[in-house]
Amino acid sequence: MAKPLHPKSREWFLERVHCTRLWEEWIKFPANASLQANLVESFEKLGLIRLADSSSAASTAAHQEARENGDGLAR
């Protein structure tokens, strides 16, 4: 798992903008697995979530499980 970006860094700000755009697209197309995996990856980079395995498939599965359990975002 990659270390989260520092909150005051330029990279963190750019990732936050990217994450916002991904979120807006995912709201329109929630069944899109690729968008979902990218969003989970972006959350992880921002330090909003931590996953034991950061591979795309595992990220998507963890996020899907959280949604099914009513948790909203994977934690």
Short mmCIF file of C-alpha atoms in Angstrom, two decimals:
data_model
loop_
_atom_site.label_atom_id
_atom_site.label_comp_id
_atom_site.label_asym_id
_atom_site.label_seq_id
_atom_site.Cartn_x
_atom_site.Cartn_y
_atom_site.Cartn_z
CA MET A 1 0.00 0.00 0.00
CA ALA A 2 1.33 3.42 -0.92
CA LYS A 3 1.89 6.07 1.72
CA PRO A 4 -0.79 8.80 1.61
CA LEU A 5 0.22 12.14 0.15
CA HIS A 6 1.03 15.00 2.54
CA PRO A 7 -2.09 17.21 2.96
CA LYS A 8 -0.21 20.45 2.27
CA SER A 9 1.55 19.23 -0.86
CA ARG A 10 0.73 20.23 -4.41
CA GLU A 11 0.29 16.54 -5.28
CA TRP A 12 -2.36 16.18 -2.57
CA PHE A 13 -4.26 19.18 -3.94
CA LEU A 14 -4.12 17.83 -7.50
CA GLU A 15 -5.24 14.39 -6.32
CA ARG A 16 -8.13 16.04 -4.43
CA VAL A 17 -9.28 17.77 -7.63
CA HIS A 18 -8.96 14.47 -9.52
CA CYS A 19 -10.89 12.66 -6.77
CA THR A 20 -13.71 15.23 -6.93
CA ARG A 21 -14.05 14.73 -10.68
CA LEU A 22 -14.05 10.94 -10.28
CA TRP A 23 -16.74 11.24 -7.60
CA GLU A 24 -18.93 13.41 -9.84
CA GLU A 25 -18.65 10.84 -12.65
CA TRP A 26 -19.22 7.90 -10.31
CA ILE A 27 -22.44 9.48 -8.99
CA LYS A 28 -23.74 9.46 -12.58
CA PHE A 29 -22.56 5.90 -13.32
CA PRO A 30 -22.34 3.94 -10.02
CA ALA A 31 -22.15 0.56 -11.76
CA ASN A 32 -18.93 1.50 -13.59
CA ALA A 33 -16.32 -0.76 -11.95
CA SER A 34 -13.39 1.12 -13.49
CA LEU A 35 -14.56 4.45 -12.07
CA GLN A 36 -15.17 2.77 -8.75
CA ALA A 37 -11.66 1.29 -8.61
CA ASN A 38 -10.10 4.63 -9.58
CA LEU A 39 -12.10 6.43 -6.92
CA VAL A 40 -11.03 3.98 -4.22
CA GLU A 41 -7.40 4.37 -5.33
CA SER A 42 -7.72 8.16 -5.15
CA PHE A 43 -9.26 7.97 -1.65
CA GLU A 44 -6.33 5.82 -0.60
CA LYS A 45 -3.79 8.33 -1.99
CA LEU A 46 -5.52 11.12 -0.09
CA GLY A 47 -5.35 9.10 3.12
CA LEU A 48 -9.14 8.91 3.43
CA ILE A 49 -9.15 5.11 3.50
CA ARG A 50 -6.63 2.34 4.14
CA LEU A 51 -6.92 -1.03 2.47
CA ALA A 52 -4.87 -4.10 3.31
CA ASP A 53 -4.39 -4.88 -0.40
CA SER A 54 -4.32 -1.92 -2.77
CA SER A 55 -4.69 -3.86 -6.02
CA SER A 56 -7.57 -2.62 -8.17
CA ALA A 57 -9.56 -5.83 -7.81
CA ALA A 58 -9.21 -5.88 -4.04
CA SER A 59 -9.98 -2.17 -3.78
CA THR A 60 -13.13 -2.57 -5.84
CA ALA A 61 -14.21 -5.63 -3.85
CA ALA A 62 -13.69 -3.86 -0.51
CA HIS A 63 -15.59 -0.82 -1.69
CA GLN A 64 -18.44 -2.94 -3.06
CA GLU A 65 -18.67 -4.88 0.20
CA ALA A 66 -18.85 -1.65 2.19
CA ARG A 67 -21.63 -0.35 -0.06
CA GLU A 68 -23.58 -3.59 0.36
CA ASN A 69 -23.19 -3.35 4.14
CA GLY A 70 -24.49 0.21 4.08
CA ASP A 71 -21.18 1.77 5.12
CA GLY A 72 -21.01 4.11 2.13
CA LEU A 73 -17.25 4.39 1.70
CA ALA A 74 -14.81 1.62 2.55
CA ARG A 75 -12.88 2.47 5.68
#
